[in-house]
Each structure stands twice: as C-alpha cells, then as structure tokens.
C-alpha cells in the first residue's frame, strides 16, 4: 500500500549519527519542505568513521576519524545530544536518558549495533569491544596500559582477538604494525577460515600478510567462554591473555526490542521493502539495526558501512517521496566491493571481478572513505588528509618484516561479494 501526501507529518526525528543516520539526516536537511522540523539525536557531538576505529585504538588521533556534527547540522535543523532509552510508538515520542521526551511524526531509527556475546559465560565481563567509539576509547586506554606495563622487559603483552571477520583482522593488523615486539596478537575464529565473504585467494593472501607481522591465527576453534586469565575453547583448550577483544559478532540495538518493535533472533528490526519497521509505518530503520535480506542469496546481509550509507539514503528518499504524496521505492542493496586493511599499508579487497592485495587495496579503501568524508560535509582538508594518509604511511614507516611486492591478483570470474 502506498502513502498519500501527509501534510500533518511535520516532525522528522533521526536517531543516530552513524553512516546510516547522518546520510539520511543530511539528505533530508537539503531537501525537506520548510514547514517540517528536522532533529538529529546522537550520543555525542561527533560522527565517527566506525570502520576506522581500529586505527584509533592503535594510536590514530581522534580528529582523524571523527567529524564534528556542528560542522554539518545547519539551522533550522537541530542537534540533540543524549542517549536514547526507548521509542514509544503509541505516543509517537522518544525518551532520552534523564527523562526528556522528543515527539515525532516520522522516525528514523539508526542507532547501530552492539556486541553479540551468544550467552557465553564470562565473555561480556572480561572482554572489550571496538565496534563503537565508547568501546574503542576504552580499548585504546587498555592497550596503552598493557604496552606500558610490559615495557620493563616482561615480554610482549598477549592480546586475543575473538573473531576473524573484518573487525578482528583489521584490528590485529593495526596493532601488529603499531606495536611490533610489544604485543603478541592472536586471532581466534570459530569458522573454518577468517574473513568470511572474501574470495579464497584473498583469504590466503591476508593470512600471509598477518602472519608475517607476527599475528597468530587459529581457525575452527569455537569459544566456550572466558575467565579473567584465559579464553576457554570448546575443544577444551585455554588461550591465556592479558587483553581480550570481542569482535565475534554484533546484534541490533537493544532499544529496538525494549521499544516493542519486532526483531530477529540477532536483535535487528524486521522491516518491509521500504525499510519501515514491521507494524509501524511511521518508523524507518536503517544501518546495522535493520535486518535486510540479500535478494541474490535470500540471506540476511551482514552490517557494513557502504550498506548503511545506502540504507540511509534510501530512507531519506522514501520520506521525501512520502511527504510529496509519491509512491515509495523498495530498497535495493548494491555491494560494489569489499576491502580490508591489514595494518597501515597493506590490505586485500575485491571490486567487481578484480582482486587487490597490498598497498593498492589500502588506496582504494582510503578513496572510499574519502568520498564519504566529502559527502557528509567534512570539508577539503579532511579529504586531502585522508587521500594522503597511505602515501605518508608508506614513506614514513620502514618495514619491520619482509614484504612481497604489492599486486593485483586479477579477475575472479563467477565470484560475487
């Protein structure tokens, strides 16, 4: 059923300034009718490039991976800084920590994700995560304490990264580059191989890069739990650690279920073709909190920055079409490529039929991030700094281990990402 023009829909509320939320907000800010009120709610005053949080953990300055929202939120639109506690669909309002209520006519829920611990005993209590800026800040401090503590000749600090997906391998590579000889990094993956979704050739290339940096990779080892000293494996083994990082999965924001919205077993909102919450046509969900099925595979798509941006843009366009009395359009995801950084100047990736290994993969990944910086109004200098980041890294850093020449693997006919 399509919507007719809704003259009474004046108040549009966007929750979250991540990739999905900020993309949606900026699209609406540029095109929303004058009679509408537009409000962005975020936990702090920055848009964080969450796909780059691993670099922040390893030492990058915060300003290199965040954008002040004051630079892009323009009156009459407004920014509200606060933590969302609950959405109240029956009253069409959002409750913030501290008791403030914000009314809405149309709501965009884009509060991202949180760690999925699968009910494993001891994991939540003894691990840190890197998927949010709050988690990354705590992890950065813990890494600094560990490196400082082990600077007195006690040997390298033991860091166990649980999860061999994008987040886990990118963090492992970054830590290995930044703290050679000071940290012993181990990646533990339950599946048969790291980096699911990548072509086998790229997985093997990534393994080689990480292992040359001194990273230990254990696959086919499901975790059963953790205590204060070791990760416990289902096989009965124990992996001692000084610092445990959980990167083995995420679920949708807990606010969804707490608000009575229909969710999947992974806590993501069930949405229709237009990204509206099931049973609530005035609530749109975008980003990591939305359960979107890949039409090509019939399976739920894993969260990613590029998918979140596409969803944010699609939601904004549907809101605009709705206010104009025009039919809304079904969301069609288009994943153009997948890239992983494996330290400061090497990576792997695939775009279309082409596969890349080494510095070329990092350059392409940086170009994609730079495009996002420009699109969200980061300005010229942040764009220039991001474009020059990889060349500067390569010029300033001398390799501490043998490196093969960076290369493009070639085509991968019939393979899809």
mmCIF file of N, CA and C in Angstrom, residues 14-16 18-28 107-113 252 256 264 268-277 283-295 299-320 328-336 372:
data_model
loop_
_atom_site.group_PDB
_atom_site.id
_atom_site.type_symbol
_atom_site.label_atom_id
_atom_site.label_comp_id
_atom_site.label_asym_id
_atom_site.label_seq_id
_atom_site.Cartn_x
_atom_site.Cartn_y
_atom_site.Cartn_z
ATOM 1 N N UNK A 14 15.592 11.858 13.590
ATOM 2 C CA UNK A 14 16.600 10.866 13.187
ATOM 3 C C UNK A 14 17.420 10.492 14.411
ATOM 4 N N UNK A 15 17.440 9.220 14.757
ATOM 5 C CA UNK A 15 18.187 8.733 15.914
ATOM 6 C C UNK A 15 19.491 8.108 15.454
ATOM 7 N N UNK A 16 20.612 8.719 15.825
ATOM 8 C CA UNK A 16 21.921 8.173 15.487
ATOM 9 C C UNK A 16 22.584 8.917 14.353
ATOM 10 N N UNK A 18 25.514 7.818 12.816
ATOM 11 C CA UNK A 18 26.493 6.953 12.183
ATOM 12 C C UNK A 18 26.386 7.075 10.670
ATOM 13 N N UNK A 19 26.880 6.069 9.955
ATOM 14 C CA UNK A 19 26.861 6.129 8.491
ATOM 15 C C UNK A 19 25.431 6.256 7.966
ATOM 16 N N UNK A 20 24.505 5.462 8.497
ATOM 17 C CA UNK A 20 23.128 5.497 8.011
ATOM 18 C C UNK A 20 22.412 6.763 8.468
ATOM 19 N N UNK A 21 22.494 7.058 9.765
ATOM 20 C CA UNK A 21 21.753 8.184 10.306
ATOM 21 C C UNK A 21 22.178 9.519 9.747
ATOM 22 N N UNK A 22 23.499 9.734 9.653
ATOM 23 C CA UNK A 22 23.953 11.035 9.158
ATOM 24 C C UNK A 22 23.661 11.185 7.667
ATOM 25 N N UNK A 23 23.812 10.121 6.891
ATOM 26 C CA UNK A 23 23.477 10.190 5.464
ATOM 27 C C UNK A 23 22.014 10.557 5.286
ATOM 28 N N UNK A 24 21.151 9.911 6.064
ATOM 29 C CA UNK A 24 19.712 10.205 5.989
ATOM 30 C C UNK A 24 19.434 11.646 6.390
ATOM 31 N N UNK A 25 20.019 12.065 7.502
ATOM 32 C CA UNK A 25 19.777 13.422 8.004
ATOM 33 C C UNK A 25 20.205 14.478 6.999
ATOM 34 N N UNK A 26 21.395 14.332 6.427
ATOM 35 C CA UNK A 26 21.895 15.348 5.504
ATOM 36 C C UNK A 26 21.064 15.410 4.226
ATOM 37 N N UNK A 27 20.590 14.249 3.760
ATOM 38 C CA UNK A 27 19.729 14.243 2.581
ATOM 39 C C UNK A 27 18.421 14.976 2.874
ATOM 40 N N UNK A 28 17.860 14.720 4.045
ATOM 41 C CA UNK A 28 16.628 15.399 4.429
ATOM 42 C C UNK A 28 16.865 16.892 4.660
ATOM 43 N N UNK A 107 9.889 8.807 12.181
ATOM 44 C CA UNK A 107 11.093 8.492 12.942
ATOM 45 C C UNK A 107 12.038 7.640 12.109
ATOM 46 N N UNK A 108 13.334 7.953 12.179
ATOM 47 C CA UNK A 108 14.371 7.128 11.555
ATOM 48 C C UNK A 108 15.240 6.561 12.676
ATOM 49 N N UNK A 109 15.220 5.258 12.828
ATOM 50 C CA UNK A 109 15.996 4.588 13.866
ATOM 51 C C UNK A 109 17.300 4.102 13.240
ATOM 52 N N UNK A 110 18.424 4.680 13.672
ATOM 53 C CA UNK A 110 19.737 4.316 13.116
ATOM 54 C C UNK A 110 20.784 4.310 14.229
ATOM 55 N N UNK A 111 20.474 3.596 15.310
ATOM 56 C CA UNK A 111 21.352 3.577 16.481
ATOM 57 C C UNK A 111 22.427 2.500 16.418
ATOM 58 N N UNK A 112 22.542 1.833 15.276
ATOM 59 C CA UNK A 112 23.665 0.923 15.097
ATOM 60 C C UNK A 112 23.500 -0.395 15.821
ATOM 61 N N UNK A 113 24.633 -0.957 16.243
ATOM 62 C CA UNK A 113 24.645 -2.306 16.808
ATOM 63 C C UNK A 113 25.394 -2.324 18.124
ATOM 64 N N UNK A 252 21.502 -6.057 16.782
ATOM 65 C CA UNK A 252 20.877 -4.747 16.714
ATOM 66 C C UNK A 252 20.785 -4.088 18.070
ATOM 67 N N UNK A 256 15.600 -1.415 20.298
ATOM 68 C CA UNK A 256 14.550 -1.910 19.408
ATOM 69 C C UNK A 256 13.586 -2.825 20.150
ATOM 70 N N UNK A 264 14.593 -9.802 14.862
ATOM 71 C CA UNK A 264 15.081 -11.138 14.531
ATOM 72 C C UNK A 264 15.810 -11.714 15.742
ATOM 73 N N UNK A 268 17.881 -7.519 15.310
ATOM 74 C CA UNK A 268 17.691 -6.499 14.277
ATOM 75 C C UNK A 268 16.210 -6.353 13.946
ATOM 76 N N UNK A 269 15.821 -5.149 13.597
ATOM 77 C CA UNK A 269 14.408 -4.878 13.324
ATOM 78 C C UNK A 269 13.956 -5.566 12.040
ATOM 79 N N UNK A 270 12.781 -6.152 12.099
ATOM 80 C CA UNK A 270 12.161 -6.683 10.890
ATOM 81 C C UNK A 270 11.550 -5.515 10.130
ATOM 82 N N UNK A 271 11.931 -5.368 8.876
ATOM 83 C CA UNK A 271 11.476 -4.218 8.093
ATOM 84 C C UNK A 271 10.822 -4.695 6.798
ATOM 85 N N UNK A 272 9.999 -3.804 6.219
ATOM 86 C CA UNK A 272 9.397 -4.125 4.932
ATOM 87 C C UNK A 272 10.313 -3.670 3.807
ATOM 88 N N UNK A 273 9.820 -3.745 2.593
ATOM 89 C CA UNK A 273 10.650 -3.409 1.433
ATOM 90 C C UNK A 273 11.093 -1.951 1.432
ATOM 91 N N UNK A 274 10.360 -1.093 2.152
ATOM 92 C CA UNK A 274 10.686 0.340 2.189
ATOM 93 C C UNK A 274 11.500 0.704 3.426
ATOM 94 N N UNK A 275 11.952 -0.307 4.180
ATOM 95 C CA UNK A 275 12.750 -0.145 5.402
ATOM 96 C C UNK A 275 11.944 0.441 6.547
ATOM 97 N N UNK A 276 10.630 0.164 6.557
ATOM 98 C CA UNK A 276 9.783 0.558 7.671
ATOM 99 C C UNK A 276 9.658 -0.600 8.653
ATOM 100 N N UNK A 277 9.671 -0.275 9.941
ATOM 101 C CA UNK A 277 9.564 -1.309 10.964
ATOM 102 C C UNK A 277 8.239 -2.052 10.830
ATOM 103 N N UNK A 283 7.855 4.437 11.379
ATOM 104 C CA UNK A 283 9.211 4.231 11.885
ATOM 105 C C UNK A 283 10.037 3.534 10.818
ATOM 106 N N UNK A 284 11.105 4.196 10.379
ATOM 107 C CA UNK A 284 12.052 3.607 9.436
ATOM 108 C C UNK A 284 13.294 3.157 10.209
ATOM 109 N N UNK A 285 13.900 2.076 9.757
ATOM 110 C CA UNK A 285 15.109 1.570 10.410
ATOM 111 C C UNK A 285 16.195 1.433 9.356
ATOM 112 N N UNK A 286 17.382 1.961 9.658
ATOM 113 C CA UNK A 286 18.490 1.927 8.699
ATOM 114 C C UNK A 286 19.776 1.585 9.425
ATOM 115 N N UNK A 287 20.714 1.024 8.681
ATOM 116 C CA UNK A 287 22.015 0.698 9.246
ATOM 117 C C UNK A 287 22.037 -0.668 9.904
ATOM 118 N N UNK A 288 22.939 -0.835 10.874
ATOM 119 C CA UNK A 288 23.172 -2.140 11.485
ATOM 120 C C UNK A 288 21.961 -2.695 12.214
ATOM 121 N N UNK A 289 21.015 -1.843 12.587
ATOM 122 C CA UNK A 289 19.854 -2.298 13.346
ATOM 123 C C UNK A 289 18.739 -2.849 12.464
ATOM 124 N N UNK A 290 18.875 -2.776 11.162
ATOM 125 C CA UNK A 290 17.838 -3.269 10.256
ATOM 126 C C UNK A 290 18.235 -4.630 9.681
ATOM 127 N N UNK A 291 17.278 -5.526 9.622
ATOM 128 C CA UNK A 291 17.505 -6.841 9.025
ATOM 129 C C UNK A 291 17.107 -6.777 7.554
ATOM 130 N N UNK A 292 18.113 -6.789 6.685
ATOM 131 C CA UNK A 292 17.881 -6.697 5.245
ATOM 132 C C UNK A 292 18.363 -7.977 4.576
ATOM 133 N N UNK A 293 17.530 -8.546 3.755
ATOM 134 C CA UNK A 293 17.850 -9.802 3.079
ATOM 135 C C UNK A 293 18.449 -9.514 1.709
ATOM 136 N N UNK A 294 19.537 -10.180 1.400
ATOM 137 C CA UNK A 294 20.152 -10.068 0.085
ATOM 138 C C UNK A 294 19.273 -10.799 -0.927
ATOM 139 N N UNK A 295 18.712 -10.088 -1.900
ATOM 140 C CA UNK A 295 17.815 -10.750 -2.859
ATOM 141 C C UNK A 295 18.508 -11.829 -3.676
ATOM 142 N N UNK A 299 19.629 -14.481 2.138
ATOM 143 C CA UNK A 299 20.155 -14.480 3.493
ATOM 144 C C UNK A 299 20.328 -13.056 4.005
ATOM 145 N N UNK A 300 20.277 -12.903 5.326
ATOM 146 C CA UNK A 300 20.442 -11.588 5.926
ATOM 147 C C UNK A 300 21.836 -11.046 5.614
ATOM 148 N N UNK A 301 21.889 -9.771 5.219
ATOM 149 C CA UNK A 301 23.162 -9.172 4.857
ATOM 150 C C UNK A 301 23.918 -8.733 6.113
ATOM 151 N N UNK A 302 25.219 -8.991 6.173
ATOM 152 C CA UNK A 302 25.990 -8.540 7.330
ATOM 153 C C UNK A 302 26.141 -7.030 7.321
ATOM 154 N N UNK A 303 26.266 -6.412 8.501
ATOM 155 C CA UNK A 303 26.420 -4.956 8.559
ATOM 156 C C UNK A 303 27.692 -4.502 7.852
ATOM 157 N N UNK A 304 27.631 -3.352 7.222
ATOM 158 C CA UNK A 304 28.808 -2.743 6.599
ATOM 159 C C UNK A 304 28.552 -1.252 6.431
ATOM 160 N N UNK A 305 29.632 -0.493 6.303
ATOM 161 C CA UNK A 305 29.500 0.937 6.132
ATOM 162 C C UNK A 305 28.781 1.307 4.851
ATOM 163 N N UNK A 306 29.141 0.651 3.736
ATOM 164 C CA UNK A 306 28.519 1.019 2.472
ATOM 165 C C UNK A 306 27.043 0.657 2.440
ATOM 166 N N UNK A 307 26.662 -0.453 3.077
ATOM 167 C CA UNK A 307 25.250 -0.819 3.140
ATOM 168 C C UNK A 307 24.480 0.192 3.984
ATOM 169 N N UNK A 308 25.078 0.635 5.090
ATOM 170 C CA UNK A 308 24.424 1.610 5.950
ATOM 171 C C UNK A 308 24.183 2.922 5.214
ATOM 172 N N UNK A 309 25.174 3.386 4.445
ATOM 173 C CA UNK A 309 25.021 4.623 3.678
ATOM 174 C C UNK A 309 23.881 4.475 2.672
ATOM 175 N N UNK A 310 23.825 3.354 1.985
ATOM 176 C CA UNK A 310 22.759 3.133 1.003
ATOM 177 C C UNK A 310 21.390 3.134 1.668
ATOM 178 N N UNK A 311 21.302 2.511 2.836
ATOM 179 C CA UNK A 311 20.022 2.461 3.544
ATOM 180 C C UNK A 311 19.607 3.847 4.026
ATOM 181 N N UNK A 312 20.564 4.612 4.546
ATOM 182 C CA UNK A 312 20.246 5.959 4.997
ATOM 183 C C UNK A 312 19.721 6.824 3.874
ATOM 184 N N UNK A 313 20.352 6.707 2.715
ATOM 185 C CA UNK A 313 19.913 7.495 1.559
ATOM 186 C C UNK A 313 18.529 7.035 1.084
ATOM 187 N N UNK A 314 18.301 5.720 1.092
ATOM 188 C CA UNK A 314 17.015 5.183 0.646
ATOM 189 C C UNK A 314 15.877 5.624 1.569
ATOM 190 N N UNK A 315 16.125 5.613 2.883
ATOM 191 C CA UNK A 315 15.100 6.047 3.829
ATOM 192 C C UNK A 315 14.771 7.521 3.622
ATOM 193 N N UNK A 316 15.790 8.346 3.460
ATOM 194 C CA UNK A 316 15.544 9.776 3.244
ATOM 195 C C UNK A 316 14.708 9.998 1.990
ATOM 196 N N UNK A 317 15.039 9.309 0.933
ATOM 197 C CA UNK A 317 14.291 9.475 -0.312
ATOM 198 C C UNK A 317 12.845 9.024 -0.157
ATOM 199 N N UNK A 318 12.628 7.951 0.591
ATOM 200 C CA UNK A 318 11.254 7.489 0.785
ATOM 201 C C UNK A 318 10.460 8.458 1.651
ATOM 202 N N UNK A 319 11.098 9.065 2.638
ATOM 203 C CA UNK A 319 10.404 10.070 3.443
ATOM 204 C C UNK A 319 10.020 11.261 2.576
ATOM 205 N N UNK A 320 10.937 11.701 1.730
ATOM 206 C CA UNK A 320 10.643 12.828 0.841
ATOM 207 C C UNK A 320 9.531 12.479 -0.134
ATOM 208 N N UNK A 328 6.521 5.215 -2.560
ATOM 209 C CA UNK A 328 7.845 4.912 -2.037
ATOM 210 C C UNK A 328 8.493 3.811 -2.875
ATOM 211 N N UNK A 329 9.816 3.726 -2.770
ATOM 212 C CA UNK A 329 10.564 2.764 -3.580
ATOM 213 C C UNK A 329 11.199 1.704 -2.697
ATOM 214 N N UNK A 330 11.136 0.466 -3.144
ATOM 215 C CA UNK A 330 11.747 -0.633 -2.398
ATOM 216 C C UNK A 330 13.272 -0.473 -2.384
ATOM 217 N N UNK A 331 13.864 -0.830 -1.275
ATOM 218 C CA UNK A 331 15.316 -0.726 -1.134
ATOM 219 C C UNK A 331 15.998 -1.862 -1.887
ATOM 220 N N UNK A 332 16.996 -1.500 -2.702
ATOM 221 C CA UNK A 332 17.760 -2.477 -3.469
ATOM 222 C C UNK A 332 19.238 -2.331 -3.121
ATOM 223 N N UNK A 333 19.771 -3.208 -2.267
ATOM 224 C CA UNK A 333 21.191 -3.085 -1.883
ATOM 225 C C UNK A 333 22.113 -3.394 -3.048
ATOM 226 N N UNK A 334 23.220 -2.649 -3.119
ATOM 227 C CA UNK A 334 24.218 -2.861 -4.167
ATOM 228 C C UNK A 334 25.608 -2.805 -3.540
ATOM 229 N N UNK A 335 26.173 -3.962 -3.279
ATOM 230 C CA UNK A 335 27.506 -4.026 -2.686
ATOM 231 C C UNK A 335 28.525 -3.985 -3.816
ATOM 232 N N UNK A 336 29.276 -2.886 -3.878
ATOM 233 C CA UNK A 336 30.173 -2.664 -5.015
ATOM 234 C C UNK A 336 31.557 -3.284 -4.816
ATOM 235 N N UNK A 372 33.273 9.389 1.378
ATOM 236 C CA UNK A 372 32.269 9.546 2.427
ATOM 237 C C UNK A 372 32.515 10.833 3.213
#
